[in-house]
Coordinates of C-alpha atoms in Angstrom, one line a residue:
Chain A
M12 CA -31.1 2.5 15.2
L13 CA -27.6 1.2 14.7
G14 CA -25.1 -0.1 17.3
A15 CA -21.4 0.6 17.3
I16 CA -18.4 -0.8 19.2
E17 CA -15.0 0.7 19.2
A18 CA -13.0 -2.1 20.9
G19 CA -9.6 -0.8 21.9
G20 CA -6.9 -2.5 23.9
T21 CA -7.4 -0.1 26.8
K22 CA -11.1 0.8 26.6
F23 CA -14.3 -0.1 24.9
V24 CA -16.7 2.5 23.6
C25 CA -20.3 1.4 22.7
A26 CA -22.8 3.7 21.1
V27 CA -26.1 3.8 19.4
G28 CA -26.8 6.2 16.5
D29 CA -27.8 6.4 12.9
E30 CA -26.4 6.0 9.5
S31 CA -25.6 9.7 9.2
G32 CA -23.0 9.2 12.0
K33 CA -25.2 10.8 14.7
I34 CA -24.5 9.3 18.1
I35 CA -27.5 9.2 20.3
E36 CA -26.1 7.5 23.4
R37 CA -22.7 6.2 24.4
V38 CA -20.9 4.5 27.2
Q39 CA -17.3 3.4 27.8
F40 CA -15.5 1.0 30.1
P41 CA -12.1 -0.5 30.5
T42 CA -11.0 -3.5 28.4
T43 CA -10.3 -6.2 30.9
V44 CA -11.1 -9.9 30.0
P45 CA -13.9 -10.9 27.7
E46 CA -15.9 -12.5 30.5
E47 CA -16.2 -9.1 32.1
T48 CA -16.1 -6.7 29.2
I49 CA -18.5 -8.4 26.8
P50 CA -21.4 -8.7 29.3
N51 CA -21.1 -4.9 29.7
V52 CA -21.4 -4.5 25.9
I53 CA -24.5 -6.8 25.8
E54 CA -26.1 -5.1 28.7
F55 CA -25.8 -1.7 26.9
F56 CA -27.2 -2.8 23.6
K57 CA -30.1 -4.8 25.2
K58 CA -31.6 -1.4 26.0
Y59 CA -32.0 -0.4 22.3
P60 CA -33.7 -1.8 19.2
V61 CA -30.5 -2.0 17.2
K62 CA -31.0 -3.4 13.7
A63 CA -27.2 -4.0 13.1
I64 CA -24.0 -3.6 15.1
G65 CA -20.6 -2.5 13.7
I66 CA -17.4 -3.4 15.4
G67 CA -14.1 -1.6 15.0
S68 CA -11.7 -3.8 16.9
F69 CA -8.1 -3.9 18.1
G70 CA -6.3 -6.8 16.4
P71 CA -5.0 -8.7 14.6
I72 CA -8.4 -9.9 13.6
D73 CA -9.7 -12.2 11.0
V74 CA -11.7 -10.3 8.4
N75 CA -11.8 -12.9 5.7
K76 CA -15.4 -13.9 5.4
E77 CA -14.4 -17.3 3.9
S78 CA -12.2 -18.2 6.8
P79 CA -13.4 -20.6 9.6
T80 CA -12.2 -18.0 12.1
Y81 CA -13.8 -15.0 10.5
G82 CA -14.9 -12.6 13.2
Y83 CA -12.2 -13.6 15.7
I84 CA -9.6 -11.6 17.4
T85 CA -6.6 -13.8 16.5
S86 CA -3.0 -13.5 17.8
T87 CA -3.2 -10.7 20.3
P88 CA -0.9 -10.9 23.3
K89 CA -3.8 -9.3 25.3
K90 CA -4.9 -11.7 28.0
G91 CA -8.1 -13.6 27.3
W92 CA -8.7 -12.1 23.9
K93 CA -6.5 -14.5 21.8
D94 CA -8.7 -16.5 19.4
Y95 CA -11.8 -14.8 20.7
P96 CA -15.0 -15.2 18.5
F97 CA -16.1 -11.6 18.7
V98 CA -18.7 -11.6 15.9
Q99 CA -20.1 -15.0 16.9
T100 CA -20.6 -13.9 20.5
L101 CA -22.5 -10.7 19.5
K102 CA -24.5 -12.6 16.9
A103 CA -25.6 -15.1 19.6
A104 CA -26.8 -12.3 21.8
F105 CA -28.5 -10.1 19.2
S106 CA -29.4 -12.0 15.9
V107 CA -28.7 -8.9 13.8
P108 CA -26.1 -8.3 11.0
I109 CA -22.7 -7.6 12.5
G110 CA -20.1 -5.5 10.7
F111 CA -16.5 -6.3 11.7
N112 CA -13.2 -4.6 10.9
T113 CA -10.2 -3.1 12.5
D114 CA -10.5 0.0 14.7
V115 CA -8.3 1.9 12.3
N116 CA -10.3 0.8 9.2
A117 CA -13.4 1.9 11.0
A118 CA -11.9 5.3 11.7
A119 CA -10.8 5.5 8.0
L120 CA -14.4 4.8 7.0
G121 CA -15.8 7.4 9.4
E122 CA -13.4 10.0 8.2
A123 CA -14.1 9.2 4.5
T124 CA -17.8 9.4 5.1
I125 CA -18.3 12.5 7.2
G126 CA -14.9 13.5 8.4
A127 CA -11.7 15.0 7.0
A128 CA -11.8 12.9 3.8
K129 CA -15.5 13.4 3.1
G130 CA -16.3 13.1 -0.6
L131 CA -13.0 11.4 -1.4
D132 CA -12.9 7.7 -2.6
S133 CA -9.4 7.3 -1.1
C134 CA -7.8 8.1 2.2
L135 CA -5.5 6.8 4.8
Y136 CA -6.2 7.1 8.6
I137 CA -3.2 6.6 10.9
T138 CA -3.3 6.5 14.7
V139 CA -0.2 7.2 16.7
G140 CA -0.8 6.3 20.3
T141 CA -0.1 3.3 22.4
G142 CA 0.5 1.5 19.1
I143 CA 0.6 2.7 15.5
G144 CA -2.0 1.4 13.1
A145 CA -3.6 2.5 9.9
G146 CA -6.7 1.9 7.8
A147 CA -7.3 2.8 4.3
I148 CA -10.1 3.5 1.8
V149 CA -9.1 2.5 -1.7
Q150 CA -11.4 3.3 -4.6
G151 CA -14.3 3.7 -2.2
K152 CA -13.8 0.5 -0.2
L153 CA -11.9 -0.5 3.0
L154 CA -8.6 -1.9 2.0
Q155 CA -8.4 -5.6 2.4
G156 CA -6.3 -8.3 0.8
L157 CA -5.0 -11.5 2.3
T158 CA -5.8 -9.9 5.6
H159 CA -6.1 -6.3 6.9
P160 CA -3.1 -4.0 6.7
E161 CA -0.6 -3.8 9.5
M162 CA 1.0 -0.6 8.5
G163 CA 2.3 0.4 11.9
H164 CA 5.1 -2.2 11.7
I165 CA 6.8 -1.1 8.5
L166 CA 10.6 -0.6 8.7
V167 CA 12.0 2.9 9.0
R168 CA 15.6 4.1 8.9
R169 CA 16.9 4.9 12.3
H170 CA 18.0 8.6 12.9
P171 CA 21.8 8.6 13.1
N172 CA 21.6 10.2 16.6
D173 CA 18.8 8.0 17.9
E174 CA 20.3 5.2 20.1
Y175 CA 17.0 3.9 21.5
Q176 CA 16.8 0.2 20.6
G177 CA 13.1 0.1 19.9
K178 CA 10.1 -1.4 21.7
C179 CA 8.4 -3.7 19.3
P180 CA 8.5 -7.3 20.5
Y181 CA 8.5 -8.5 16.9
H182 CA 10.7 -6.1 15.1
H183 CA 12.4 -4.0 17.7
D184 CA 12.9 -0.8 15.7
C185 CA 10.1 -0.8 13.2
L186 CA 7.9 2.3 13.0
E187 CA 5.8 1.3 16.1
G188 CA 8.9 0.3 17.9
L189 CA 10.5 3.7 17.5
A190 CA 7.6 6.1 17.3
A191 CA 4.6 4.9 19.3
G192 CA 3.8 6.5 22.7
P193 CA 5.6 3.8 24.8
A194 CA 8.8 4.3 22.7
I195 CA 8.7 8.0 23.3
E196 CA 8.4 7.4 27.0
A197 CA 11.2 4.8 27.0
R198 CA 13.6 6.9 24.9
W199 CA 13.2 10.2 26.8
G200 CA 12.3 8.8 30.3
E201 CA 9.0 10.6 30.6
K202 CA 5.5 10.4 29.2
G203 CA 4.9 12.6 26.1
F204 CA 2.8 15.2 27.9
H205 CA 5.8 16.0 30.1
L206 CA 7.9 16.5 27.1
V207 CA 5.9 19.2 25.4
E208 CA 8.6 21.8 25.6
R209 CA 11.3 19.6 24.2
A210 CA 11.4 20.4 20.5
E211 CA 13.8 17.5 19.7
V212 CA 11.3 14.9 20.9
W213 CA 8.7 16.0 18.4
D214 CA 11.2 16.7 15.6
L215 CA 12.4 13.1 15.8
E216 CA 8.8 11.8 16.0
G217 CA 8.0 13.6 12.8
Y218 CA 11.2 12.3 11.2
Y219 CA 10.0 8.7 11.6
I220 CA 6.4 9.4 10.7
A221 CA 7.5 11.3 7.6
Q222 CA 9.4 8.2 6.5
A223 CA 6.3 6.1 7.0
L224 CA 4.2 8.5 5.0
M225 CA 6.6 8.4 2.1
Q226 CA 6.2 4.6 2.0
Y227 CA 2.4 4.8 2.2
I228 CA 2.3 7.5 -0.5
L229 CA 4.5 5.6 -2.9
I230 CA 2.6 2.4 -2.4
L231 CA -1.0 3.5 -1.9
S232 CA -1.2 7.0 -3.2
P233 CA -4.0 8.1 -0.9
K234 CA -5.9 11.3 -1.7
R235 CA -5.7 12.5 1.9
I236 CA -3.8 11.4 5.0
I237 CA -5.4 11.8 8.4
L238 CA -3.2 11.5 11.5
G239 CA -5.0 10.8 14.8
G240 CA -4.2 9.3 18.2
G241 CA -2.7 10.7 21.4
V242 CA 0.8 11.5 20.1
M243 CA -0.6 13.5 17.2
K244 CA -2.2 16.0 19.6
Q245 CA 1.2 17.5 19.7
E246 CA 0.8 19.9 16.8
Q247 CA 4.6 20.1 16.6
V248 CA 4.7 16.7 15.0
F249 CA 2.8 18.0 12.0
S250 CA 5.3 20.7 11.5
S251 CA 8.1 18.2 11.7
I252 CA 6.4 16.0 9.1
Y253 CA 5.8 19.0 6.8
K254 CA 9.6 19.6 7.0
Y255 CA 10.9 16.1 6.5
L256 CA 8.5 14.7 4.0
P257 CA 9.3 17.0 1.0
E258 CA 13.0 16.4 1.7
L259 CA 12.5 12.6 1.5
V260 CA 10.2 12.6 -1.6
N261 CA 12.4 15.2 -3.3
H262 CA 9.9 16.1 -6.0
Y263 CA 9.7 12.5 -7.3
V264 CA 5.9 12.6 -6.9
V265 CA 3.9 15.9 -6.9
L266 CA 2.3 16.2 -3.5
P267 CA -0.7 18.5 -2.8
E268 CA -0.3 21.4 -0.4
L269 CA 0.8 19.5 2.8
S270 CA -1.3 21.4 5.3
D271 CA -4.4 20.3 3.3
Y272 CA -3.1 16.8 2.5
I273 CA -1.9 15.6 5.9
V274 CA -4.4 16.6 8.5
S275 CA -6.0 15.9 11.9
P276 CA -9.2 13.8 12.1
G277 CA -12.3 15.8 11.2
L278 CA -14.2 13.7 13.8
G279 CA -11.6 14.2 16.5
D280 CA -11.7 11.3 18.9
D281 CA -14.9 10.0 17.5
A282 CA -13.6 8.7 14.1
G283 CA -13.5 5.1 15.3
I284 CA -16.9 5.0 16.9
T285 CA -18.5 6.9 14.0
G286 CA -16.9 4.5 11.6
A287 CA -18.3 1.6 13.6
L288 CA -21.8 3.0 13.0
M289 CA -21.0 3.0 9.3
L290 CA -19.8 -0.6 9.5
A291 CA -23.2 -1.4 11.1
H292 CA -25.0 0.4 8.3
Q293 CA -23.0 -1.5 5.6
A294 CA -23.7 -4.8 7.4
F295 CA -27.4 -4.0 7.5
Q296 CA -27.4 -3.1 3.8
E297 CA -25.5 -6.2 2.8
N298 CA -27.8 -8.5 4.7
Chain B
M17 CA -9.8 -7.5 -32.5
L18 CA -8.0 -5.5 -29.7
G19 CA -4.7 -3.6 -29.9
A20 CA -2.1 -3.5 -27.2
I21 CA 1.0 -1.4 -26.6
E22 CA 3.7 -2.1 -24.0
A23 CA 5.6 1.2 -24.0
G24 CA 8.9 0.7 -22.3
G25 CA 11.7 3.1 -21.8
T26 CA 13.9 0.9 -24.1
K27 CA 11.5 -0.8 -26.5
F28 CA 7.9 -0.7 -27.6
V29 CA 5.9 -3.9 -28.1
C30 CA 2.7 -3.6 -30.2
A31 CA 0.3 -6.5 -30.6
V32 CA -3.2 -7.4 -31.7
G33 CA -5.1 -10.1 -30.0
D34 CA -8.3 -10.8 -28.2
E35 CA -9.9 -10.4 -24.8
S36 CA -8.8 -13.9 -23.7
G37 CA -5.2 -12.6 -23.9
K38 CA -4.4 -14.5 -27.1
I39 CA -1.8 -12.6 -29.2
I40 CA -2.3 -12.8 -32.9
E41 CA 0.5 -10.6 -34.2
R42 CA 3.2 -8.6 -32.6
V43 CA 6.0 -6.3 -33.5
Q44 CA 8.7 -4.5 -31.5
F45 CA 11.0 -1.6 -32.0
P46 CA 13.3 0.6 -29.9
T47 CA 11.9 3.6 -28.0
T48 CA 13.6 6.6 -29.5
V49 CA 11.8 9.9 -29.8
P50 CA 8.0 10.2 -30.2
E51 CA 8.3 11.6 -33.8
E52 CA 9.9 8.3 -34.8
T53 CA 8.4 5.7 -32.4
I54 CA 4.7 6.7 -32.6
P55 CA 4.5 6.6 -36.5
N56 CA 5.8 3.0 -36.2
V57 CA 3.0 2.3 -33.7
I58 CA 0.3 3.8 -36.0
E59 CA 1.6 2.0 -39.0
F60 CA 1.3 -1.3 -37.3
F61 CA -2.3 -0.8 -36.0
K62 CA -3.5 0.6 -39.4
K63 CA -3.3 -2.9 -40.7
Y64 CA -5.9 -4.3 -38.3
P65 CA -9.5 -3.5 -37.5
V66 CA -8.9 -2.8 -33.8
K67 CA -11.9 -1.8 -31.8
A68 CA -9.9 -0.5 -28.8
I69 CA -6.3 -0.1 -27.8
G70 CA -4.7 -0.6 -24.4
I71 CA -1.5 1.1 -23.4
G72 CA 0.8 0.0 -20.6
S73 CA 3.3 2.8 -20.4
F74 CA 6.5 3.7 -18.7
G75 CA 6.0 6.7 -16.5
P76 CA 5.2 8.7 -14.6
I77 CA 2.0 9.1 -16.4
D78 CA -1.3 10.9 -15.7
V79 CA -4.0 8.3 -15.1
N80 CA -6.5 10.7 -13.5
K81 CA -9.4 10.9 -15.9
E82 CA -10.5 14.3 -14.5
S83 CA -7.1 15.9 -15.0
P84 CA -6.5 18.2 -18.0
T85 CA -3.3 16.1 -18.7
Y86 CA -5.0 12.7 -18.5
G87 CA -3.3 10.4 -20.9
Y88 CA 0.1 12.1 -20.8
I89 CA 3.5 10.8 -20.0
T90 CA 4.5 13.5 -17.5
S91 CA 7.8 14.1 -15.8
T92 CA 10.0 11.5 -17.4
P93 CA 13.7 12.4 -18.0
K94 CA 13.5 10.5 -21.3
K95 CA 14.2 12.9 -24.2
G96 CA 11.1 13.9 -26.1
W97 CA 8.6 12.1 -24.0
K98 CA 8.1 14.7 -21.2
D99 CA 4.5 16.0 -21.3
Y100 CA 3.7 13.8 -24.2
P101 CA -0.1 13.3 -24.9
F102 CA 0.0 9.6 -25.5
V103 CA -3.7 8.8 -25.4
Q104 CA -4.7 11.9 -27.4
T105 CA -2.2 11.1 -30.2
L106 CA -3.6 7.5 -30.5
K107 CA -7.1 8.7 -30.3
A108 CA -6.5 11.2 -33.1
A109 CA -5.2 8.4 -35.3
F110 CA -7.8 5.7 -34.5
S111 CA -11.0 7.1 -33.0
V112 CA -11.4 4.0 -30.8
P113 CA -11.5 3.7 -27.0
I114 CA -8.0 3.8 -25.5
G115 CA -7.1 2.2 -22.2
F116 CA -4.2 3.8 -20.4
N117 CA -2.2 2.7 -17.4
T118 CA 1.4 2.0 -16.2
D119 CA 3.3 -0.8 -17.7
V120 CA 3.4 -2.5 -14.3
N121 CA -0.3 -2.1 -13.7
A122 CA -0.9 -3.6 -17.1
A123 CA 1.3 -6.6 -16.1
A124 CA -0.5 -6.9 -12.8
L125 CA -3.8 -7.0 -14.7
G126 CA -2.5 -9.6 -17.1
E127 CA -1.2 -11.8 -14.3
A128 CA -4.4 -11.5 -12.3
T129 CA -6.6 -12.4 -15.3
I130 CA -4.8 -15.3 -16.9
G131 CA -1.4 -15.5 -15.2
A132 CA 0.1 -16.5 -11.8
A133 CA -2.7 -14.7 -9.9
K134 CA -5.6 -16.0 -12.0
G135 CA -8.7 -16.2 -9.9
L136 CA -7.5 -13.9 -7.2
D137 CA -9.0 -10.4 -6.6
S138 CA -5.6 -9.2 -5.2
C139 CA -2.0 -9.4 -6.4
L140 CA 1.1 -7.4 -6.7
Y141 CA 3.3 -7.4 -9.7
I142 CA 6.9 -6.1 -9.4
T143 CA 9.5 -5.7 -12.1
V144 CA 13.1 -5.6 -11.2
G145 CA 15.1 -4.6 -14.2
T146 CA 16.5 -1.3 -15.5
G147 CA 14.2 0.3 -12.9
I148 CA 11.9 -1.1 -10.2
G149 CA 8.2 -0.6 -10.4
A150 CA 5.1 -2.3 -9.2
G151 CA 1.4 -2.5 -10.0
A152 CA -1.3 -3.9 -7.9
I153 CA -4.8 -5.3 -8.1
V154 CA -6.8 -4.5 -5.0
Q155 CA -10.3 -6.0 -4.5
G156 CA -10.5 -6.7 -8.2
K157 CA -9.4 -3.3 -9.5
L158 CA -6.1 -1.7 -10.5
L159 CA -4.8 0.3 -7.6
Q160 CA -5.1 4.0 -8.1
G161 CA -5.4 6.9 -5.7
L162 CA -4.1 10.4 -6.1
T163 CA -2.0 8.9 -8.9
H164 CA -0.5 5.5 -9.7
P165 CA 1.8 3.8 -7.2
E166 CA 5.6 4.4 -7.5
M167 CA 6.6 1.5 -5.3
G168 CA 10.1 1.1 -6.7
H169 CA 11.3 4.2 -4.8
I170 CA 10.4 3.2 -1.2
L171 CA 13.2 3.5 1.4
V172 CA 15.1 0.4 2.5
R173 CA 17.7 0.0 5.2
R174 CA 21.2 -0.3 3.8
H175 CA 23.0 -3.5 4.4
P176 CA 25.8 -2.8 7.0
N177 CA 28.5 -4.0 4.5
D178 CA 27.1 -2.3 1.5
E179 CA 29.0 0.8 0.7
Y180 CA 27.5 1.6 -2.7
Q181 CA 26.0 5.0 -2.5
G182 CA 23.0 4.3 -4.7
K183 CA 21.9 5.3 -8.2
C184 CA 18.5 7.0 -7.9
P185 CA 18.8 10.6 -9.0
Y186 CA 15.9 11.5 -6.6
H187 CA 16.6 9.5 -3.5
H188 CA 20.1 8.0 -4.0
D189 CA 19.7 4.8 -1.9
C190 CA 16.0 4.0 -2.2
L191 CA 15.0 0.5 -3.4
E192 CA 15.6 1.3 -7.1
G193 CA 18.8 3.1 -6.3
L194 CA 20.2 0.1 -4.5
A195 CA 18.7 -2.9 -6.2
A196 CA 17.8 -2.2 -9.9
G197 CA 20.0 -3.5 -12.6
P198 CA 22.1 -0.4 -13.1
A199 CA 22.8 -0.4 -9.3
I200 CA 24.0 -4.0 -9.5
E201 CA 26.3 -3.2 -12.3
A202 CA 27.7 0.0 -10.6
R203 CA 28.2 -1.7 -7.3
W204 CA 29.9 -4.9 -8.6
G205 CA 31.6 -3.5 -11.7
E206 CA 29.9 -5.9 -14.2
K207 CA 26.5 -6.5 -15.7
G208 CA 24.4 -9.0 -13.8
F209 CA 24.8 -11.8 -16.3
H210 CA 28.5 -11.8 -15.7
L211 CA 27.9 -12.1 -11.9
V212 CA 25.9 -15.3 -11.9
E213 CA 28.5 -17.3 -10.0
R214 CA 28.9 -14.7 -7.2
A215 CA 26.4 -15.7 -4.6
E216 CA 26.9 -12.6 -2.5
V217 CA 25.5 -10.4 -5.3
W218 CA 22.2 -12.2 -5.3
D219 CA 22.0 -12.6 -1.6
L220 CA 22.3 -8.8 -1.2
E221 CA 19.7 -8.3 -3.9
G222 CA 17.3 -10.6 -2.1
Y223 CA 18.1 -8.7 1.2
Y224 CA 16.8 -5.5 -0.3
I225 CA 13.8 -6.9 -2.2
A226 CA 12.7 -8.8 1.0
Q227 CA 12.6 -5.5 2.9
A228 CA 10.5 -4.0 0.1
L229 CA 8.1 -7.0 0.2
M230 CA 7.7 -6.7 3.9
Q231 CA 6.6 -3.1 3.4
Y232 CA 4.2 -4.0 0.6
I233 CA 2.7 -6.9 2.6
L234 CA 2.1 -4.8 5.7
I235 CA 0.6 -2.0 3.7
L236 CA -1.3 -3.8 0.9
S237 CA -1.6 -7.4 2.1
P238 CA -1.6 -8.8 -1.5
K239 CA -2.9 -12.3 -2.0
R240 CA 0.0 -13.2 -4.3
I241 CA 3.3 -11.4 -5.2
I242 CA 4.7 -11.8 -8.7
L243 CA 8.3 -10.8 -9.4
G244 CA 9.3 -10.3 -13.0
G245 CA 12.0 -8.3 -14.9
G246 CA 15.5 -9.2 -16.0
V247 CA 17.1 -9.3 -12.5
M248 CA 14.5 -11.9 -11.3
K249 CA 15.6 -14.3 -13.9
Q250 CA 18.4 -15.1 -11.4
E251 CA 16.6 -17.8 -9.4
Q252 CA 19.0 -17.2 -6.6
V253 CA 17.3 -14.0 -5.7
F254 CA 14.1 -15.9 -4.9
S255 CA 16.0 -18.1 -2.5
S256 CA 17.5 -15.1 -0.8
I257 CA 14.1 -13.5 -0.4
Y258 CA 12.7 -16.7 1.0
K259 CA 15.5 -16.6 3.6
Y260 CA 15.3 -12.9 4.6
L261 CA 11.6 -12.2 4.5
P262 CA 10.5 -14.5 7.4
E263 CA 13.4 -13.1 9.5
L264 CA 12.0 -9.6 8.9
V265 CA 8.4 -10.3 9.4
N266 CA 9.2 -12.6 12.4
H267 CA 5.7 -14.2 12.6
Y268 CA 3.9 -10.9 13.0
V269 CA 1.7 -11.7 10.1
V270 CA 1.1 -15.3 9.0
L271 CA 2.4 -15.7 5.5
P272 CA 1.3 -18.4 3.0
E273 CA 3.9 -20.9 1.9
L274 CA 6.5 -18.6 0.4
S275 CA 7.2 -20.7 -2.8
D276 CA 3.5 -20.4 -3.6
Y277 CA 3.1 -16.8 -2.4
I278 CA 6.1 -15.1 -4.1
V279 CA 6.4 -16.4 -7.6
S280 CA 7.6 -15.7 -11.2
P281 CA 5.2 -14.3 -13.8
G282 CA 2.8 -17.0 -15.1
L283 CA 2.9 -15.1 -18.5
G284 CA 6.7 -14.8 -18.5
D285 CA 7.8 -11.8 -20.5
D286 CA 4.3 -11.4 -21.9
A287 CA 2.6 -10.1 -18.7
G288 CA 2.8 -6.5 -19.8
I289 CA 1.6 -6.8 -23.4
T290 CA -1.2 -9.3 -22.3
G291 CA -2.3 -6.9 -19.7
A292 CA -2.4 -4.1 -22.3
L293 CA -4.9 -6.3 -24.2
M294 CA -7.0 -6.5 -21.1
L295 CA -6.8 -2.7 -20.7
A296 CA -8.1 -2.4 -24.3
H297 CA -10.9 -4.8 -23.4
Q298 CA -11.8 -2.7 -20.3
A299 CA -11.8 0.5 -22.4
F300 CA -14.0 -1.1 -25.0
Q301 CA -16.5 -2.2 -22.3
E302 CA -16.5 1.1 -20.5
N303 CA -17.2 3.0 -23.7

């Protein structure tokens, strides 16, 4: 039996399951401070004979195994979690191999293994919700370099009619600053689910995401792109992306049929927790 | 003995050497039409007992080994080279394993093996010259997905004082359209080497390249970035990049010391041809 943690900024999902991605039991609770949240995690897993645990975590995190702070959540503004030794804490409680990566890399792994990119050695998973993040599988492996990708903060060109200044505390009007859920709410004055009927909201959203996809495609050339997260539940955004992306790329690279290339998660909201099971399996095998 | 071809849009370099990157003999000639250029290539290699040949080619090219047009130069506007079966032609002449990749991927491989990124499993090589292109090593392998990267055409934000419309036939003011050599000449009315004293030229150049590097860093997180090509011989551009990049990133990710992170090619102008030797070596080993 394998353990999985999807550690989000808002909620934690813990599950036990197997390497095929089958979830046997799960629980979820709000992310508060580590002193409160982590005992809940430990209590859940104490009930099961887990042989490894995989963590897909909000970040930034340190995924460099040679670093002294490997396994830490690093510079998050989230109270209590800055410089938090996530892997070490779990390891102290369970003495089993611990897999550790970003929530979005976990989701990419889940989707590449049994989801919308099953059978492909390359894919990109993007979540558009409270924030924007992405994980990637490149030549069969989770993308990692100096550190994990931070693709949500790339620069985009502002739409000439968009006067909203942007919400990112670091870059103001980067992709996340202009297109994540809180930016939509701040620009239009209401939460997204109250804006369903306003076509211009989702047209603009697709305008920004299409720009980001162009950059990702030219740089990474993924074999499939999976768009998840709360904002992407508005199907209109896909239509807007399918409209703007070909205009931007302008035949410079040949793209596959867009409705097959840029898709919703095959695992729905379970991409992250399923991927965390895969991370547990990888950790077990590497150990 | 290994053979290497650096096939550029302006000139071809052919060399023989060994797997350590040592070049024993080389020749170069202008790139005209295949009927003229390729016989020169064949004539050169006929003199040596090469056991494999590596090609780093201008593109776009088809690097997907499962594709019916693998080994072709594909949609280039360069007269005579569109849909040219490069690998097949060499294979017919020499019956040895042929390695085939982009010129910039070859350069990235050369730099990662014995150049400025020696010992690293991750680097990005960018050339800024007649065009802008980049190759990358990710987790020890040349980056490849649906196809090879086309990083020179990513979108950048125009400088508010830059009124030049851009020179890219596909995207007008993408990175290549605003920052490659021909754009510099068109914007300022003179070739780059006549503009050495004009600080504003190189400041603007660094402004655009820094934006591109921010995107590459957030998406790929390379362990070192190598900037080659004719334009980068203006050292002032590095200073401009070192100024603008930290302003853009704004501490969102922790960058290494920039003068160590963003560097000139360790192999100088030989990165591409040396990398083509490595491609030959890889092809020989895989065969």
